[in-house]
Coordinates of C-alpha atoms and ligand atoms in Angstrom, one line a residue:
M15 CA -54.2 -140.1 -152.6
R16 CA -51.1 -142.3 -152.1
T17 CA -48.2 -141.1 -150.4
N18 CA -46.3 -143.7 -152.1
G19 CA -46.0 -143.4 -155.9
I20 CA -46.2 -141.4 -158.7
H21 CA -48.5 -138.6 -157.5
A22 CA -51.4 -138.2 -160.9
N23 CA -53.2 -135.6 -159.6
L24 CA -50.3 -133.2 -159.2
S25 CA -50.7 -131.0 -162.0
S26 CA -53.0 -129.1 -160.5
D27 CA -53.7 -125.2 -160.9
F28 CA -52.7 -125.2 -157.5
V29 CA -49.4 -127.3 -157.1
L30 CA -48.4 -125.8 -160.6
R31 CA -48.7 -122.5 -159.5
K32 CA -46.9 -123.5 -156.3
F33 CA -44.1 -124.5 -158.1
A34 CA -43.4 -121.3 -160.4
G35 CA -42.8 -120.3 -157.5
E36 CA -46.1 -117.8 -156.5
N37 CA -44.8 -117.3 -152.9
E38 CA -41.6 -117.3 -153.2
S39 CA -40.2 -114.1 -153.0
N40 CA -40.5 -111.7 -149.6
N41 CA -43.4 -110.2 -151.5
M42 CA -45.3 -112.5 -150.6
K43 CA -48.6 -112.4 -150.7
K44 CA -51.1 -111.3 -147.9
L45 CA -53.8 -111.9 -146.4
L46 CA -56.1 -110.0 -144.6
V47 CA -59.1 -111.6 -142.4
A48 CA -61.9 -110.1 -140.9
N49 CA -62.9 -110.7 -138.3
W50 CA -66.8 -109.0 -137.4
K51 CA -67.2 -111.3 -134.3
L52 CA -70.6 -111.2 -132.7
N53 CA -70.8 -107.7 -134.9
P54 CA -72.9 -105.6 -136.4
Q55 CA -76.3 -106.2 -134.5
T56 CA -78.7 -106.1 -138.0
L57 CA -78.9 -107.6 -140.6
N58 CA -78.9 -104.7 -142.8
E59 CA -75.6 -102.5 -140.8
A60 CA -73.9 -106.1 -141.9
K61 CA -75.1 -106.2 -145.5
K62 CA -73.8 -102.6 -145.6
L63 CA -70.8 -102.6 -143.6
F64 CA -69.5 -105.2 -146.3
K65 CA -71.0 -103.5 -149.1
E66 CA -68.5 -100.6 -147.7
V67 CA -65.6 -102.9 -147.3
S68 CA -66.5 -104.8 -150.8
N69 CA -66.0 -101.2 -152.5
F70 CA -61.9 -100.9 -151.0
K71 CA -60.4 -101.1 -154.8
I72 CA -59.0 -104.6 -155.1
H73 CA -56.5 -104.0 -157.7
D74 CA -53.5 -106.3 -156.8
P75 CA -55.2 -110.0 -157.3
R76 CA -52.4 -111.8 -155.1
F77 CA -53.5 -110.1 -152.2
E78 CA -56.4 -111.5 -150.2
L79 CA -59.1 -110.3 -148.2
V80 CA -61.3 -112.6 -146.9
I81 CA -64.6 -111.7 -144.9
C82 CA -66.1 -114.1 -141.9
P83 CA -69.5 -112.3 -141.0
P84 CA -72.2 -114.4 -138.1
F85 CA -73.2 -117.3 -139.1
S86 CA -76.3 -115.6 -138.8
Y87 CA -75.7 -113.7 -141.4
L88 CA -73.4 -115.7 -143.7
S89 CA -76.4 -116.5 -146.3
S90 CA -77.9 -113.2 -147.0
I91 CA -74.3 -112.2 -147.7
V92 CA -73.2 -114.5 -150.6
S93 CA -76.2 -113.4 -152.3
H94 CA -76.3 -109.9 -151.6
K95 CA -72.1 -110.7 -152.4
S96 CA -73.1 -111.8 -156.3
S97 CA -75.9 -108.3 -156.8
V98 CA -73.4 -105.8 -154.9
I99 CA -69.7 -107.1 -156.6
G100 CA -70.2 -109.4 -158.7
H101 CA -68.5 -113.1 -158.6
R102 CA -65.0 -112.0 -160.2
S103 CA -64.6 -110.5 -156.5
L104 CA -61.5 -111.2 -154.8
V105 CA -63.2 -111.1 -151.2
K106 CA -63.7 -114.5 -150.1
L107 CA -66.3 -115.1 -147.7
G108 CA -64.9 -117.4 -143.9
A109 CA -67.1 -118.4 -141.2
Q110 CA -66.0 -117.3 -137.3
D111 CA -66.2 -121.8 -136.1
V112 CA -67.6 -125.0 -137.2
F113 CA -68.6 -128.3 -136.4
W114 CA -66.9 -131.6 -136.5
E115 CA -70.0 -134.2 -137.8
D116 CA -71.5 -134.1 -141.2
K117 CA -75.2 -134.5 -139.3
G118 CA -77.1 -135.6 -137.0
A119 CA -78.1 -134.5 -133.1
Y120 CA -76.7 -131.9 -132.9
T121 CA -78.1 -128.4 -131.5
G122 CA -77.3 -125.1 -133.0
E123 CA -74.3 -126.1 -134.8
V124 CA -73.5 -126.0 -138.5
S125 CA -70.9 -128.6 -139.8
A126 CA -68.5 -127.8 -142.8
A127 CA -70.1 -129.4 -145.1
M128 CA -72.9 -126.8 -144.9
L129 CA -70.6 -123.8 -144.8
K130 CA -68.8 -125.0 -148.7
N131 CA -72.5 -125.3 -149.9
L132 CA -72.8 -121.5 -149.2
G133 CA -70.0 -120.3 -151.0
V134 CA -67.5 -120.4 -147.8
E135 CA -63.7 -120.5 -148.5
Y136 CA -62.3 -119.9 -145.5
V137 CA -63.2 -121.0 -141.0
I138 CA -61.3 -119.9 -137.9
I139 CA -60.6 -122.7 -135.9
G140 CA -59.7 -122.3 -132.8
H141 CA -59.7 -118.6 -131.7
S142 CA -58.9 -118.0 -127.7
E143 CA -62.7 -116.3 -127.5
R144 CA -64.1 -119.6 -128.1
R145 CA -61.7 -121.8 -126.2
R146 CA -62.0 -119.2 -123.2
W147 CA -66.1 -118.4 -122.9
L148 CA -67.5 -122.1 -124.6
N149 CA -64.4 -124.0 -123.0
E150 CA -62.9 -125.4 -127.1
T151 CA -60.2 -127.6 -125.8
D152 CA -57.7 -128.5 -128.1
E153 CA -58.9 -132.0 -128.8
M154 CA -62.2 -130.3 -130.4
I155 CA -60.4 -127.9 -131.8
N156 CA -58.2 -131.0 -133.7
K157 CA -61.7 -132.0 -134.4
K158 CA -62.9 -129.1 -136.3
V159 CA -59.3 -129.0 -137.6
L160 CA -59.6 -132.5 -139.5
T161 CA -63.9 -132.2 -141.1
T162 CA -63.4 -128.9 -142.7
L163 CA -59.9 -129.8 -144.0
K164 CA -61.8 -133.0 -145.4
A165 CA -64.3 -130.6 -146.5
G166 CA -61.7 -129.0 -148.9
L167 CA -61.6 -125.5 -146.9
K168 CA -58.8 -123.8 -145.6
V169 CA -58.8 -123.6 -142.0
I170 CA -57.4 -120.6 -140.1
L171 CA -55.9 -121.8 -137.2
C172 CA -55.6 -119.1 -134.4
A173 CA -53.0 -120.0 -130.9
G174 CA -51.7 -117.5 -129.3
E175 CA -50.2 -117.1 -125.0
P176 CA -52.0 -115.9 -122.1
L177 CA -50.5 -112.7 -120.5
N178 CA -48.5 -115.0 -117.3
I179 CA -46.9 -117.1 -120.0
R180 CA -46.2 -114.1 -121.7
R181 CA -44.5 -112.9 -118.9
K182 CA -42.0 -115.1 -118.6
G183 CA -40.6 -114.7 -121.9
L184 CA -41.1 -115.5 -125.9
V185 CA -38.9 -119.1 -124.9
A186 CA -41.9 -119.6 -122.3
A187 CA -44.9 -118.4 -125.5
K188 CA -43.5 -119.9 -128.4
R189 CA -43.3 -123.9 -125.7
F190 CA -46.9 -122.7 -125.2
V191 CA -48.2 -122.2 -128.7
K192 CA -45.6 -125.7 -129.7
N193 CA -47.3 -128.0 -127.8
Q194 CA -51.6 -125.7 -129.4
L195 CA -50.2 -125.8 -133.1
Q196 CA -49.4 -130.2 -132.0
N197 CA -52.2 -130.7 -129.8
D198 CA -54.8 -128.9 -132.5
L199 CA -52.7 -130.6 -135.6
K200 CA -52.7 -134.0 -135.1
N201 CA -53.5 -136.2 -137.3
V202 CA -53.2 -133.7 -139.6
S203 CA -51.1 -135.0 -142.0
S204 CA -52.7 -138.2 -142.6
F205 CA -54.6 -135.5 -145.1
K206 CA -51.4 -134.4 -146.8
F207 CA -51.7 -132.4 -150.2
Q208 CA -54.8 -130.2 -147.5
V209 CA -51.5 -128.7 -145.9
P210 CA -51.5 -126.2 -148.2
R211 CA -55.1 -125.2 -147.0
L212 CA -53.8 -124.8 -142.9
I213 CA -53.0 -121.5 -141.7
V214 CA -51.9 -120.7 -138.9
A215 CA -53.1 -117.0 -137.0
Y216 CA -50.4 -115.8 -133.7
E217 CA -53.1 -114.3 -132.1
P218 CA -50.9 -113.8 -127.5
I219 CA -54.9 -113.3 -126.2
W220 CA -53.2 -110.6 -123.8
A221 CA -53.0 -108.3 -127.4
I222 CA -56.7 -109.4 -128.4
G223 CA -59.4 -105.8 -127.7
T224 CA -56.7 -104.3 -125.8
G225 CA -55.0 -102.0 -127.9
R226 CA -51.9 -103.3 -127.3
P227 CA -49.9 -105.4 -129.8
D228 CA -47.2 -107.6 -129.5
K229 CA -43.6 -105.8 -131.0
P230 CA -43.7 -106.9 -134.5
E231 CA -39.8 -107.5 -134.1
Q232 CA -41.1 -110.2 -131.7
T233 CA -44.2 -111.5 -134.1
A234 CA -41.9 -112.6 -136.6
E235 CA -39.8 -114.4 -134.3
M236 CA -42.7 -116.8 -133.5
A237 CA -43.8 -116.5 -137.0
K238 CA -41.3 -117.8 -137.9
F239 CA -40.6 -120.1 -135.0
I240 CA -44.8 -121.7 -135.9
K241 CA -43.5 -121.9 -139.8
D242 CA -40.8 -124.9 -138.1
V243 CA -43.2 -126.3 -136.3
L244 CA -45.4 -127.0 -138.8
G245 CA -42.2 -127.9 -141.3
A246 CA -40.8 -130.1 -138.7
M247 CA -44.5 -131.3 -138.4
F248 CA -45.3 -131.7 -141.8
H249 CA -41.7 -133.1 -142.9
V250 CA -41.4 -129.9 -145.0
S251 CA -37.5 -129.4 -146.8
R252 CA -36.1 -133.0 -145.5
F253 CA -34.3 -133.3 -149.5
P254 CA -34.9 -129.6 -150.4
E255 CA -31.5 -130.1 -152.5
A256 CA -33.7 -132.2 -154.8
E257 CA -36.0 -129.7 -155.1
P258 CA -34.6 -127.0 -158.2
R259 CA -35.0 -130.8 -160.8
R260 CA -38.5 -131.3 -159.6
K261 CA -40.1 -127.8 -159.8
A262 CA -38.3 -127.6 -163.9
S263 CA -40.7 -130.8 -164.0
F264 CA -43.1 -129.7 -162.9
Q265 CA -43.4 -126.6 -164.9
R266 CA -42.8 -128.4 -167.6
G267 CA -45.6 -130.4 -166.6
K268 CA -44.1 -133.7 -165.4
Q269 CA -45.4 -136.1 -163.1
V270 CA -42.7 -136.9 -159.8
R271 CA -42.1 -139.0 -158.0
Y272 CA -41.8 -138.5 -154.6
P273 CA -40.1 -141.0 -151.6
E274 CA -42.2 -142.5 -149.5
G275 CA -44.4 -140.4 -147.1
E276 CA -43.0 -137.0 -148.8
T277 CA -45.8 -134.5 -150.9
A278 CA -45.2 -132.3 -153.7
F279 CA -46.2 -129.0 -150.7
S280 CA -43.1 -130.6 -149.0
Y281 CA -40.2 -129.6 -152.2
G282 CA -41.9 -126.2 -151.6
A283 CA -39.0 -124.1 -152.6
G284 CA -38.2 -123.0 -149.0
G285 CA -40.0 -125.6 -147.4
A286 CA -40.9 -124.0 -144.3
G287 CA -41.5 -120.7 -145.8
K288 CA -44.2 -122.0 -147.3
F289 CA -47.4 -121.8 -144.3
Q290 CA -48.6 -118.3 -144.0
V291 CA -48.6 -117.2 -140.7
L292 CA -51.1 -114.2 -139.4
Y293 CA -51.4 -112.4 -136.7
G294 CA -54.2 -111.2 -134.9
G295 CA -54.0 -108.4 -131.5
S296 CA -55.1 -104.9 -131.6
V297 CA -53.8 -104.6 -135.3
N298 CA -55.1 -101.3 -137.1
S299 CA -54.7 -98.6 -139.0
G300 CA -51.5 -97.2 -137.9
N301 CA -49.6 -100.6 -136.9
A302 CA -50.6 -102.3 -139.3
E303 CA -47.8 -101.6 -141.3
M304 CA -44.9 -102.6 -139.4
F305 CA -46.6 -106.1 -138.7
L306 CA -47.9 -106.3 -142.7
E307 CA -44.0 -106.0 -144.0
K308 CA -42.6 -108.4 -141.9
K309 CA -41.0 -111.2 -145.0
E310 CA -42.2 -114.0 -142.3
I311 CA -45.7 -112.4 -141.3
D312 CA -48.2 -113.4 -144.2
G313 CA -51.4 -111.0 -143.1
A314 CA -53.3 -109.9 -140.4
L315 CA -56.4 -110.8 -138.4
I316 CA -58.2 -108.5 -137.4
G317 CA -61.5 -108.2 -134.9
G318 CA -62.3 -104.4 -134.0
A319 CA -60.9 -102.4 -137.4
S320 CA -62.3 -104.9 -139.2
V321 CA -66.5 -103.6 -138.4
K322 CA -64.3 -100.1 -139.1
P323 CA -64.8 -99.2 -142.9
K324 CA -62.7 -96.8 -143.0
E325 CA -60.3 -97.7 -140.7
F326 CA -60.2 -101.5 -142.4
G327 CA -60.0 -99.6 -145.4
K328 CA -56.6 -98.4 -145.0
I329 CA -55.8 -101.6 -143.8
I330 CA -56.1 -102.9 -146.6
K331 CA -54.6 -100.1 -149.4
I332 CA -51.1 -100.9 -146.6
A333 CA -51.3 -105.2 -147.2
Q334 CA -51.9 -103.8 -150.9
R335 CA -49.1 -102.4 -151.1
L336 CA -46.9 -104.8 -149.6
S337 CA -48.7 -107.7 -150.7
Ligands
13P411 P1 -58.3 -107.9 -132.1 O1 -58.3 -106.8 -133.7 O2 -59.9 -106.4 -131.8 O3 -57.9 -106.7 -131.6 O4 -59.1 -108.8 -132.2 C1 -58.4 -110.0 -132.5 C2 -59.0 -110.6 -133.0 O5 -59.0 -111.8 -132.1 C3 -59.2 -111.5 -134.1 O6 -59.3 -113.0 -133.7

């Protein structure tokens, strides 16, 4: 894709939807991602859980639900998915990790192409549990992000500070998260048209699985900060004054010329408002609304509550109401 001329392929559905104003209002669509982690213990339980979750009424097509089971259940769940809920289901599948190489002598690893071939659309990358227990470094995470974007899958990049940093205050936490994002997203700008496939999940480590979620106001401030960081990294809104004219051209299906180095995504109304930032860390049916009602927070990445169907069902209801 050229970045300094007429972008002939910009009439894709995706770009048109972006320019037609989808996601512009405060009623941005909400995204719920269920991270099952190392649960449940048997395939039968996994199928049952998937069926229960999929059976919740999803009536708003703007709401998106992504289920991320362990690798070992993915292919069975893909087959199960079409038999229990049909292809028209709005439930999407995600993986909890990926490897950065496509093939070769890498025992135990799974490639982005393998996931894509299975029907997976999202990949969680850089979860703090992997950073902690498997010593995943920013460098490894960066390679995973690049490979996954290149494969055309959506990345859910996790970032978040440990408790000792947060104790120093939100400014210190922001600095920590910015540093993670800059390291994890190195060279992503060379995939400019993939940037809309990038979602960041802000998961303060101290809030994960502890029953002590972040304060929604502080999460909203962090989410806005993350969007600003991404905006600066990907040159969003450098020419905001040109936006209305370009948007109108897109709505008429016309091609638009972009200045060197800029992309269609960069001109989305609201600029950095286009990036999706989720919150994760002890989200449950009692607190989900406080996070999801914030316009800066585009959804949630949920661990424990996502494997409890009743509880998760309540969160789905809340998220749809707010979408
Ligand atoms: P909990 O919802 O269990 O706190 O986990 C959050 C998380 O790590 C999601 O990826």
